[in-house]
Amino acid sequence: MTHTSRARRHVALPITGALAGALAGALLLSGCGSTPAEAPTDALNVVATTTQLTDFATQVGGDDISLTGLLSVGASAHHFDPSPKELLALSQADVLIVNGAGLETFIDSAIEASGFDGAIITAADGVDLEAHEEEEHEHQHEDEAPDQDADHDEADHAHEESDHADHADHDHDHGGVNPHIWTSPRNAIGMVDEIEHGFVAADPENEAAYTQRASEYRATLTALDEWISTQFEQIPEADRVLVSGHDSLHYYLEDYGIEFAGSIIPSFEDNAEPSAAEIDALVATIQERGVKAIFVESSMSPKLARTIAKEAGVTVVDSESLFADSLGAEGTGAETYVAATIHNTRVIVEAWGATPTELPAELGGAE
Amino acid sequence: MIDVGVFAMFSLPFMMRALIAIAILSVAAGAVGVFINFRELEFVSDGLVHAVFPGLVIGMLVGGSAGLLPGAVIAAVIAAALFAFLGRTGGSGRDAGIAVTLTGLFSLGVVIVSRSESYVSQLQELLFGRILTVTVAQLWQIAVVALAALVIIWCARRALLFRSFDPAGFENAGFNAFRTDLALNVAVALLVVAGVQALGVLMVIAILVLPVAIARLLSRALWSLMPIATLIMFGAGVAGLWASFEWSVSGRVSASPGALIVLILISAYIVGVGISFAVGRLGRKPMCERR
């Protein structure tokens, strides 16, 4: 080292020292700054993944739980990048409600990262997916059905989930189970059952309150189911053919005798793009089946649907999107599961040229 | 209201793991980054980053998240050898070759990703990284890969220095330039692989280049560059994680910690340039004779 560089080192060291000092200072100061966060209350701390589960948990838990929903409104239910706030909420939670059926491939790493060690409620366990399996056989290759373990021990759950994740990675299209189980109100009733049992198990003191709210909500869902059936009965069976953004309404369509002609996106990914050949095939199907309208989910961009609709010479219903993956934001009139499902039904029925009937009294409150 | 102090914050599993990942990367980035800087290999490093991408994608398709690292390592080593080979031609031919390889491999990665079921979310994960959900297994992977990079640098340190400061003398002394370049490229590639899981493909280049660039603004002493770069990187990492956590929990904004870390590094670089300018060291003769 030359003389000059030694002189420079004298300059450099204080600068380095100052920098390190500043960093240390910033860190110490940050220790004093208090961070307001969701205080863990005496109430049951619950975290739910999808917006629909968050609504179900609100309906069943009421004021007896302190609830955090992970997925944001309008987002796809298929991927999620947890923020520190959400991981913190998860680390303090007593109960985590997941959809199951292979939807939340993201939840394992979030559970591990947060150190969550509470009870996991898998809503899909309350739904008889075996019954739907029959329908699935006409799909491409059949994947092994998920073993619906009643056992909620975490390692087991994680294993099961990752098992699903692996399948999801490997199969294209819809091998296995369609995870959008909530779109059918009949399935939703089973999901509410599961949530009710989970809450009672985690917080036996409030059992009466949970049971009371859950049965009231189930009555509402039953009324909803009946109302929807009435709506679609107005439409001749041959006309009940639907094309949507991705195959997210599977169980809803199955319940009400609506045929699914195809989806714009072949996978569950809202931002994916189909190939030109896939678009051509879909356009051909639309024309052949006399599909009147294409519906777009709120979590998708309607651009692609417009292109396809133009090609096929049909209308695209994008002013009033369907709420499948996610419930609606504040002010959309679809903030709750019941409201969103009523909205979807009306949009489809109106696009097919029928007029939705008045809502029954039980659903009047959901307006 | 609960207070999450800085110690409580870093005792949360996800913050603790992110911090450990940053600490490991800081040490490796300091050591490898110094040689990237000496040899002016910033562009080659960027090429390696992009070349690792298809490896990550193939690894992910073959073995899920467990396949990420093996896939990346294989792609990285192949690319490292390729770039070392291109480096023999020297000059503009080398840069053109790297540019072609970089875009070609990156596009290949994108095409392969679009074949998979949930490619958009996977693409996001690969491009931006998810430092908060680094698993314990991934931490071990990062540690092992970073250590391998450090070992290579340590074994080749004399040859690397000689080649950096006196390429002609290096050749005349009978050293093998290709082997030395290959060693450094492999070390850089391994560091990229380690950093990608935490910071993603798009931001990992920042930790290779910025800490050492800042260190060189602050100090001229060769021996001090490595520790200073490590300290700066670690400081930026802690500050970025802390800021991301604070902002997210107080509900202001949900910013990616990885992006914040890079922004802090860049701010530090700008401040460093300002300080150097004030001290009046800019425009002096550079520390070593560049090629």
XYZ file of C-alpha atoms in Angstrom:
658
model
C 0.000 0.000 0.000
C 1.304 3.401 -0.895
C 1.389 6.486 1.239
C -1.661 8.007 -0.436
C -3.855 5.027 0.092
C -2.999 5.002 3.790
C -4.116 8.594 3.983
C -7.342 7.614 2.253
C -7.955 4.835 4.646
C -8.039 7.455 7.374
C -10.830 9.152 5.479
C -12.628 5.946 4.697
C -12.801 4.462 8.154
C -14.762 7.275 9.793
C -17.221 7.144 6.898
C -17.682 3.424 7.304
C -18.022 3.879 11.031
C -20.595 6.593 10.569
C -22.593 4.398 8.218
C -22.559 1.464 10.602
C -23.466 3.796 13.453
C -26.387 5.204 11.520
C -27.680 1.724 10.784
C -27.334 0.656 14.389
C -29.087 3.826 15.488
C -31.936 3.249 13.101
C -32.347 -0.255 14.444
C -32.327 0.852 18.068
C -34.863 3.568 17.369
C -37.087 1.094 15.664
C -37.147 -0.926 18.857
C -38.740 2.000 20.658
C -41.341 2.681 17.997
C -44.394 0.676 18.895
C -46.281 -1.039 16.145
C -50.031 -1.075 16.292
C -51.235 -4.500 15.292
C -54.283 -6.640 15.778
C -54.234 -7.205 19.471
C -54.762 -10.815 20.424
C -58.040 -10.601 22.290
C -59.826 -13.098 24.483
C -61.920 -13.943 21.455
C -60.935 -16.878 19.263
C -58.306 -15.676 16.773
C -59.292 -16.975 13.369
C -57.559 -16.690 10.005
C -59.417 -17.708 6.843
C -57.945 -18.013 3.355
C -60.567 -17.124 0.726
C -63.058 -14.268 0.850
C -65.932 -16.778 0.903
C -64.505 -18.596 3.927
C -63.986 -15.250 5.637
C -67.682 -14.514 5.116
C -68.725 -17.970 6.373
C -66.540 -17.497 9.448
C -68.155 -14.110 10.104
C -71.630 -15.620 9.804
C -70.824 -18.471 12.191
C -68.409 -16.729 14.555
C -70.066 -13.315 14.886
C -68.533 -11.276 17.684
C -67.037 -14.313 19.375
C -64.096 -14.433 17.007
C -61.410 -12.016 15.864
C -61.047 -12.666 12.146
C -58.395 -12.031 9.509
C -58.935 -12.917 5.858
C -55.823 -13.652 3.814
C -56.909 -13.305 0.199
C -57.972 -9.884 -0.904
C -61.178 -9.084 -2.693
C -60.972 -9.336 -6.472
C -57.862 -11.490 -6.401
C -57.605 -14.970 -7.799
C -58.035 -17.675 -5.198
C -55.177 -19.661 -6.697
C -52.147 -17.790 -5.553
C -51.188 -15.609 -2.688
C -48.066 -13.923 -1.465
C -48.331 -13.361 2.258
C -47.354 -9.986 3.680
C -45.658 -9.663 7.085
C -48.976 -8.463 8.532
C -50.755 -11.588 7.377
C -47.968 -13.854 8.596
C -48.109 -12.096 11.962
C -51.869 -12.644 12.143
C -51.324 -16.304 11.291
C -48.657 -16.675 13.979
C -51.153 -15.449 16.584
C -54.146 -17.417 15.289
C -55.866 -20.222 17.177
C -57.724 -21.505 14.142
C -56.965 -21.461 10.418
C -59.775 -22.112 7.969
C -58.683 -23.462 4.592
C -60.782 -24.450 1.612
C -58.909 -27.655 0.875
C -59.547 -29.716 -2.276
C -56.122 -28.611 -3.478
C -56.916 -24.908 -3.722
C -54.361 -23.456 -1.353
C -51.035 -24.656 -2.621
C -49.584 -21.540 -1.004
C -50.671 -22.236 2.541
C -47.955 -24.708 3.580
C -45.122 -22.272 3.273
C -47.189 -19.579 4.983
C -47.944 -21.946 7.881
C -44.319 -22.875 8.213
C -43.077 -19.307 7.904
C -45.463 -17.974 10.527
C -44.940 -20.779 13.026
C -48.732 -21.302 13.224
C -49.561 -24.228 15.486
C -53.307 -23.988 15.987
C -56.163 -26.056 14.639
C -56.821 -26.259 10.914
C -60.395 -26.447 9.644
C -60.578 -27.850 6.114
C -63.936 -26.707 4.752
C -63.846 -29.262 1.915
C -64.147 -32.036 4.495
C -67.793 -31.016 4.943
C -68.524 -31.531 1.240
C -69.103 -34.911 -0.342
C -66.748 -34.604 -3.265
C -67.088 -38.298 -4.046
C -70.535 -37.571 -5.460
C -68.993 -35.075 -7.832
C -66.260 -37.475 -8.815
C -68.729 -39.311 -11.066
C -69.013 -36.196 -13.194
C -65.305 -35.860 -13.423
C -64.800 -39.054 -15.369
C -65.516 -37.439 -18.665
C -62.554 -35.150 -18.091
C -59.095 -36.013 -19.385
C -57.045 -38.256 -17.233
C -58.377 -39.027 -13.822
C -56.172 -38.238 -10.904
C -56.372 -40.066 -7.668
C -59.048 -38.629 -5.448
C -57.713 -36.762 -2.481
C -58.022 -38.786 0.657
C -60.294 -36.714 2.818
C -58.705 -37.330 6.121
C -60.795 -36.447 9.091
C -57.545 -36.169 10.935
C -56.525 -32.546 11.295
C -53.087 -33.044 12.630
C -50.830 -30.524 11.008
C -48.152 -32.746 9.548
C -50.831 -34.849 8.003
C -52.561 -31.852 6.562
C -49.371 -30.457 5.188
C -48.609 -33.763 3.576
C -52.035 -33.948 2.035
C -51.832 -30.406 0.738
C -48.411 -30.851 -0.758
C -49.620 -34.028 -2.333
C -52.253 -31.984 -4.056
C -49.769 -29.358 -4.961
C -47.685 -31.955 -6.713
C -50.635 -33.104 -8.724
C -51.533 -29.558 -9.592
C -48.052 -29.078 -10.932
C -48.174 -32.094 -13.127
C -51.560 -32.195 -14.666
C -52.826 -29.824 -17.229
C -56.464 -28.978 -17.421
C -58.601 -30.354 -14.693
C -57.285 -33.588 -13.458
C -58.430 -34.252 -9.945
C -60.975 -32.231 -8.075
C -62.169 -28.784 -9.043
C -61.367 -26.747 -5.935
C -64.095 -24.099 -6.363
C -66.397 -26.036 -4.077
C -68.062 -22.960 -2.545
C -69.837 -21.867 -5.738
C -72.649 -24.323 -5.013
C -74.798 -23.221 -2.046
C -75.379 -26.905 -1.258
C -71.639 -27.354 -0.826
C -71.502 -24.124 1.161
C -73.887 -25.656 3.706
C -71.429 -28.507 4.243
C -68.556 -26.025 4.537
C -70.473 -24.083 7.176
C -71.002 -27.361 9.080
C -67.291 -27.961 9.095
C -66.532 -24.413 10.282
C -69.151 -24.703 13.027
C -67.622 -27.976 14.301
C -64.172 -26.475 14.200
C -65.199 -23.396 16.171
C -67.027 -25.482 18.766
C -63.985 -27.715 19.176
C -61.634 -24.752 19.558
C -63.910 -22.670 21.784
C -66.451 -24.903 23.592
C -67.584 -22.049 25.847
C -69.462 -20.365 23.021
C -70.893 -23.547 21.550
C -74.509 -22.392 21.803
C -73.795 -19.138 19.982
C -71.896 -20.856 17.148
C -74.569 -23.516 16.688
C -77.339 -20.907 16.715
C -75.673 -18.703 14.072
C -74.651 -21.647 11.909
C -78.194 -23.050 11.752
C -79.639 -19.624 10.919
C -77.100 -19.225 8.141
C -77.767 -22.723 6.810
C -81.463 -21.825 6.568
C -80.498 -18.776 4.482
C -78.318 -20.908 2.206
C -81.127 -23.418 1.747
C -83.480 -20.577 0.754
C -80.818 -19.336 -1.650
C -80.512 -22.771 -3.222
C -84.281 -22.987 -3.741
C -84.472 -19.492 -5.212
C -81.686 -20.224 -7.719
C -83.399 -23.447 -8.816
C -86.578 -21.464 -9.505
C -84.655 -18.973 -11.630
C -83.105 -21.529 -13.941
C -86.347 -23.460 -14.319
C -87.569 -20.523 -16.424
C -84.985 -21.316 -19.059
C -85.312 -24.248 -21.458
C -82.703 -26.882 -20.782
C -81.190 -26.666 -24.269
C -80.371 -22.998 -23.698
C -78.563 -23.569 -20.439
C -75.040 -23.578 -21.817
C -72.382 -21.414 -20.302
C -68.891 -20.218 -21.173
C -66.857 -18.501 -18.491
C -63.325 -17.272 -17.932
C -62.096 -20.373 -16.205
C -63.907 -23.397 -14.911
C -64.745 -21.825 -11.577
C -68.512 -22.382 -11.410
C -68.307 -26.141 -11.855
C -70.414 -27.139 -8.820
C -72.917 -24.323 -9.248
C -73.568 -25.346 -12.855
C -73.836 -28.985 -11.885
C -76.431 -28.196 -9.216
C -78.731 -26.259 -11.517
C -78.478 -28.336 -14.669
C -76.392 -25.908 -16.657
C -73.993 -27.289 -19.191
C -70.451 -25.983 -19.281
C -69.329 -25.480 -22.872
C -65.791 -24.491 -22.052
C -63.638 -21.840 -20.510
C -61.459 -19.177 -21.995
C -58.548 -20.146 -19.794
C -57.765 -23.848 -19.810
C -56.191 -23.725 -16.361
C -57.243 -22.112 -13.088
C -54.757 -19.328 -13.566
C -56.549 -16.034 -14.110
C -53.708 -14.371 -15.942
C -52.726 -17.248 -18.180
C -53.277 -17.093 -21.907
C -54.762 -19.793 -24.052
C -53.058 -20.754 -27.300
C -54.502 -19.742 -30.656
C -55.662 -23.317 -31.247
C -57.521 -23.356 -27.937
C -59.275 -20.084 -28.812
C -60.309 -21.449 -32.201
C -61.697 -24.592 -30.632
C -63.673 -22.565 -28.108
C -65.119 -20.276 -30.796
C -66.205 -23.353 -32.742
C -67.879 -24.777 -29.646
C -69.671 -21.518 -28.921
C -71.115 -21.301 -32.426
C -72.013 -24.965 -32.543
C -73.794 -24.949 -29.186
C -75.528 -21.607 -29.709
C -74.061 -20.100 -26.564
C -75.607 -16.641 -26.104
C -73.121 -14.956 -23.817
C -69.684 -15.300 -22.324
C -69.245 -14.479 -18.652
C -66.119 -13.115 -17.066
C -65.031 -13.602 -13.473
C -64.186 -10.550 -11.416
C -60.633 -11.782 -10.952
C -59.965 -11.813 -14.691
C -59.335 -9.250 -17.343
C -62.245 -9.196 -19.824
C -60.035 -8.384 -22.836
C -59.586 -11.946 -24.000
C -63.277 -12.711 -23.548
C -64.166 -9.731 -25.749
C -61.878 -11.002 -28.486
C -63.441 -14.439 -28.383
C -66.960 -13.024 -28.229
C -66.244 -10.894 -31.296
C -64.932 -13.920 -33.169
C -67.935 -16.015 -32.233
C -70.436 -13.182 -32.710
C -71.888 -13.337 -29.199
C -72.082 -10.798 -26.394
C -69.682 -10.771 -23.516
C -71.084 -9.932 -20.118
C -68.257 -7.960 -18.588
C -70.079 -4.955 -17.176
C -71.432 -7.302 -14.539
C -68.770 -9.862 -13.875
C -69.324 -13.072 -11.979
C -67.940 -13.373 -8.474
C -66.468 -16.845 -8.371
C -62.920 -16.799 -7.061
C -63.564 -13.801 -4.898
C -66.478 -11.902 -3.431
C -67.044 -8.312 -4.504
C -65.436 -5.216 -3.037
C -67.306 -2.670 -0.924
C -70.101 -1.092 -2.940
C -70.432 -3.829 -5.577
C -73.464 -5.280 -3.821
C -71.662 -8.619 -3.689
C -69.719 -8.279 -0.447
C -71.203 -11.411 1.097
C -71.416 -14.931 -0.245
C -75.208 -14.820 -0.441
C -75.242 -11.439 -2.197
C -72.526 -12.519 -4.642
C -74.356 -15.733 -5.492
C -77.648 -13.869 -6.025
C -75.776 -11.419 -8.235
C -74.219 -14.211 -10.338
C -77.599 -15.888 -10.778
C -79.275 -12.661 -11.881
C -76.502 -11.837 -14.339
C -76.713 -15.261 -15.983
C -80.522 -15.375 -16.026
C -80.786 -11.853 -17.497
C -78.169 -12.578 -20.147
C -80.248 -15.566 -21.202
C -83.241 -13.325 -21.647
C -85.298 -14.270 -18.588
C -86.322 -12.072 -15.660
C -85.206 -13.039 -12.164
C -88.074 -13.350 -9.688
C -88.388 -11.484 -6.406
C -86.223 -12.709 -3.557
C -87.949 -14.558 -0.726
C -88.080 -13.005 2.734
C -85.145 -15.048 4.041
C -82.889 -13.525 1.410
C -84.348 -10.028 1.628
C -81.737 -9.169 4.210
C -78.986 -10.048 1.812
C -80.011 -7.338 -0.612
C -52.566 -2.994 20.921
C -49.417 -5.049 21.053
C -45.947 -3.691 20.584
C -43.792 -5.555 18.174
C -40.324 -4.380 19.065
C -37.395 -5.037 16.804
C -36.259 -8.075 18.792
C -39.740 -9.528 19.021
C -40.103 -8.892 15.315
C -37.021 -10.887 14.409
C -38.002 -13.676 16.755
C -40.980 -14.461 14.528
C -40.030 -17.539 12.480
C -40.446 -15.893 9.088
C -38.448 -12.804 10.014
C -35.743 -14.887 11.666
C -35.345 -17.062 8.580
C -35.299 -14.095 6.263
C -32.614 -12.539 8.455
C -30.473 -15.687 8.421
C -30.839 -15.920 4.653
C -29.728 -12.305 4.325
C -26.774 -12.888 6.659
C -25.555 -15.862 4.616
C -26.017 -13.981 1.351
C -24.214 -10.937 2.770
C -21.030 -12.871 3.478
C -21.063 -14.672 0.132
C -21.998 -11.546 -1.826
C -19.172 -9.618 -0.161
C -16.565 -12.205 -1.102
C -17.740 -13.001 -4.615
C -18.816 -9.444 -5.357
C -15.316 -8.078 -4.846
C -14.022 -10.213 -7.704
C -17.006 -9.422 -9.899
C -16.093 -5.789 -9.376
C -12.358 -6.255 -10.035
C -12.930 -8.225 -13.189
C -15.817 -6.027 -14.365
C -18.018 -9.060 -14.625
C -21.283 -7.266 -13.844
C -22.729 -8.071 -17.247
C -21.578 -11.682 -17.089
C -23.255 -11.932 -13.680
C -26.458 -10.586 -15.148
C -26.140 -13.155 -17.913
C -25.746 -15.887 -15.315
C -28.809 -14.658 -13.438
C -30.938 -14.915 -16.551
C -29.393 -18.223 -17.540
C -30.362 -19.710 -14.179
C -34.016 -18.947 -14.882
C -34.768 -21.855 -17.257
C -32.972 -24.140 -14.802
C -35.275 -22.976 -12.025
C -38.308 -23.513 -14.223
C -37.308 -27.014 -15.328
C -36.411 -27.901 -11.754
C -39.784 -26.684 -10.571
C -41.671 -28.629 -13.218
C -39.732 -31.798 -12.501
C -39.571 -31.750 -8.743
C -41.757 -28.959 -7.404
C -40.042 -26.516 -5.079
C -37.521 -29.215 -4.088
C -36.301 -29.298 -7.671
C -35.633 -25.566 -7.828
C -32.122 -25.695 -6.489
C -30.753 -28.697 -8.401
C -32.200 -27.295 -11.613
C -30.684 -23.896 -10.941
C -27.274 -25.337 -10.080
C -27.123 -27.373 -13.276
C -28.182 -24.420 -15.431
C -25.793 -22.122 -13.590
C -22.761 -24.350 -14.042
C -23.504 -24.872 -17.739
C -23.919 -21.127 -18.219
C -20.767 -20.396 -16.209
C -18.729 -22.664 -18.477
C -20.346 -21.149 -21.539
C -19.528 -17.603 -20.457
C -15.977 -18.527 -19.500
C -15.590 -19.938 -22.986
C -17.085 -16.811 -24.559
C -14.740 -14.752 -22.391
C -11.739 -16.200 -24.228
C -12.699 -14.263 -27.331
C -12.649 -11.084 -25.266
C -13.904 -7.599 -26.124
C -17.173 -6.909 -27.851
C -17.560 -10.470 -29.093
C -17.869 -11.589 -25.523
C -20.588 -9.086 -24.655
C -22.583 -9.880 -27.769
C -22.334 -13.564 -26.998
C -23.500 -13.004 -23.445
C -26.384 -10.815 -24.557
C -27.567 -13.454 -27.007
C -27.220 -16.259 -24.474
C -28.937 -14.196 -21.753
C -32.060 -13.366 -23.743
C -32.174 -16.779 -25.369
C -32.115 -18.675 -22.093
C -34.498 -16.297 -20.380
C -37.020 -16.658 -23.198
C -36.608 -20.402 -23.041
C -37.514 -20.223 -19.355
C -40.629 -18.158 -20.043
C -41.766 -20.550 -22.767
C -41.313 -23.551 -20.505
C -43.158 -21.836 -17.664
C -46.156 -21.114 -19.871
C -46.616 -24.843 -20.330
C -47.284 -25.331 -16.660
C -50.601 -25.184 -14.885
C -50.207 -22.091 -12.772
C -47.511 -20.295 -14.582
C -48.242 -16.702 -13.710
C -47.929 -17.178 -9.992
C -44.854 -19.333 -10.436
C -43.337 -16.755 -12.715
C -43.945 -14.078 -10.099
C -42.327 -16.201 -7.460
C -39.256 -16.870 -9.591
C -38.860 -13.276 -10.739
C -39.371 -11.558 -7.408
C -38.558 -14.208 -4.835
C -40.332 -14.796 -1.564
C -37.960 -14.125 1.234
C -40.656 -14.265 3.915
C -41.650 -17.823 3.151
C -38.156 -19.274 2.942
C -38.372 -22.709 4.522
C -35.783 -24.288 6.802
C -34.867 -26.700 4.016
C -34.308 -23.781 1.661
C -32.148 -22.059 4.268
C -29.881 -25.090 4.379
C -29.746 -25.131 0.605
C -28.817 -21.459 0.538
C -26.151 -22.031 3.182
C -24.572 -24.996 1.382
C -24.554 -23.283 -2.002
C -23.166 -20.045 -0.580
C -20.470 -21.982 1.253
C -19.505 -23.730 -1.975
C -19.140 -20.337 -3.641
C -16.965 -19.110 -0.760
C -14.757 -22.211 -0.908
C -14.181 -21.746 -4.637
C -13.290 -18.082 -4.125
C -10.943 -18.959 -1.272
C -9.105 -21.632 -3.252
C -8.753 -19.449 -6.328
C -8.152 -16.132 -4.542
C -4.490 -15.700 -5.539
C -5.050 -16.563 -9.163
C -8.120 -14.334 -9.233
C -6.250 -11.358 -7.815
C -3.300 -11.878 -10.124
C -5.617 -12.135 -13.133
C -7.545 -9.036 -12.062
C -4.566 -6.781 -11.583
C -2.076 -8.068 -14.146
C -3.695 -10.131 -16.880
C -0.571 -10.079 -19.046
C 1.702 -11.183 -16.217
C -0.847 -13.805 -15.302
C -0.681 -15.330 -18.767
C 3.108 -15.125 -18.847
C 3.434 -16.799 -15.500
C 1.812 -19.829 -17.103
C -1.537 -19.681 -15.333
C -4.616 -20.996 -17.061
C -6.931 -18.038 -17.631
C -9.858 -20.211 -18.677
C -9.768 -22.246 -15.471
C -9.582 -19.141 -13.316
C -12.468 -17.512 -15.180
C -14.472 -20.700 -14.914
C -13.895 -20.854 -11.138
C -15.092 -17.292 -10.670
C -18.078 -17.800 -12.988
C -19.118 -20.915 -11.111
C -18.811 -19.063 -7.791
C -20.963 -16.217 -9.123
C -23.460 -18.711 -10.510
C -23.711 -20.461 -7.136
C -24.282 -17.167 -5.380
C -27.012 -16.373 -7.904
C -28.622 -19.719 -7.133
C -28.478 -19.006 -3.404
C -29.874 -15.501 -3.829
C -32.628 -16.357 -6.298
C -34.760 -18.216 -3.753
C -34.805 -15.199 -1.490
C -34.739 -12.261 -3.875
C -35.853 -13.654 -7.203
C -34.206 -13.547 -10.593
C -34.764 -9.860 -11.191
C -33.247 -8.529 -7.980
C -30.419 -10.898 -7.217
C -28.049 -8.960 -9.469
C -28.303 -6.051 -7.022
C -26.673 -7.983 -4.199
C -23.847 -9.111 -6.475
C -22.947 -5.632 -7.610
C -24.155 -2.958 -5.220
C -22.579 -3.796 -1.826
C -19.083 -3.911 -3.307
C -19.694 -0.814 -5.406
C -20.667 1.048 -2.232
C -17.704 -0.393 -0.346
C -15.342 0.859 -3.033
C -16.762 4.346 -2.701
C -16.107 4.260 1.021
C -12.743 2.596 1.190
C -9.687 2.163 -0.973
C -8.103 -0.518 1.126
C -8.279 -3.871 -0.566
C -8.519 -5.858 2.660
C -11.487 -3.860 3.863
C -13.719 -4.166 0.810
C -15.066 -7.577 1.661
C -16.077 -6.900 5.291
C -17.511 -3.480 4.405
C -19.563 -4.931 1.544
C -20.846 -7.667 3.848
C -21.786 -5.146 6.543
C -23.545 -2.885 4.057
C -25.491 -5.770 2.580
C -26.503 -7.054 6.001
C -27.463 -3.565 7.164
C -29.595 -3.030 4.070
C -31.149 -6.443 4.590
C -32.096 -5.754 8.193
C -33.394 -2.288 7.329
C -35.419 -3.622 4.378
C -36.996 -6.427 6.381
C -37.748 -4.092 9.242
C -39.324 -1.439 7.015
C -41.389 -4.018 5.164
C -42.684 -5.451 8.433
C -43.439 -2.080 10.034
C -45.272 -0.716 7.007
C -47.229 -3.884 6.464
C -48.350 -4.269 10.072
C -49.286 -0.629 10.490
C -51.346 -1.079 7.335
C -49.675 1.633 5.304
C -48.314 -0.310 2.396
C -47.456 -3.902 1.713
C -44.040 -3.640 0.114
C -41.929 -6.601 -0.865
C -38.966 -6.863 1.517
C -36.707 -7.922 -1.351
C -37.523 -4.794 -3.323
C -37.011 -2.601 -0.256
C -33.595 -4.150 0.362
C -32.549 -3.355 -3.205
C -33.886 0.199 -2.942
C -31.965 0.739 0.289
C -28.779 -0.517 -1.376
C -29.306 1.848 -4.280
C -29.967 4.768 -1.925
C -26.793 3.887 -0.025
C -24.899 3.890 -3.313
C -26.209 7.334 -4.209
C -25.301 8.627 -0.737
C -21.898 6.987 -1.113
C -21.324 8.748 -4.416
C -22.322 12.006 -2.753
C -19.889 11.479 0.106
C -17.055 10.530 -2.225
C -17.743 13.638 -4.228
C -17.700 15.764 -1.095
C -14.449 14.236 0.040
C -13.205 14.951 -3.477
C -12.073 11.507 -4.334
C -13.911 11.249 -7.630
C -11.884 11.635 -10.750
C -8.727 10.314 -9.139
C -6.833 7.467 -10.588
C -8.717 4.203 -10.076
C -7.398 1.741 -7.554
C -6.166 -0.808 -10.020
C -5.285 -0.719 -13.657
C -8.256 -2.102 -15.507
C -7.858 -4.044 -18.681
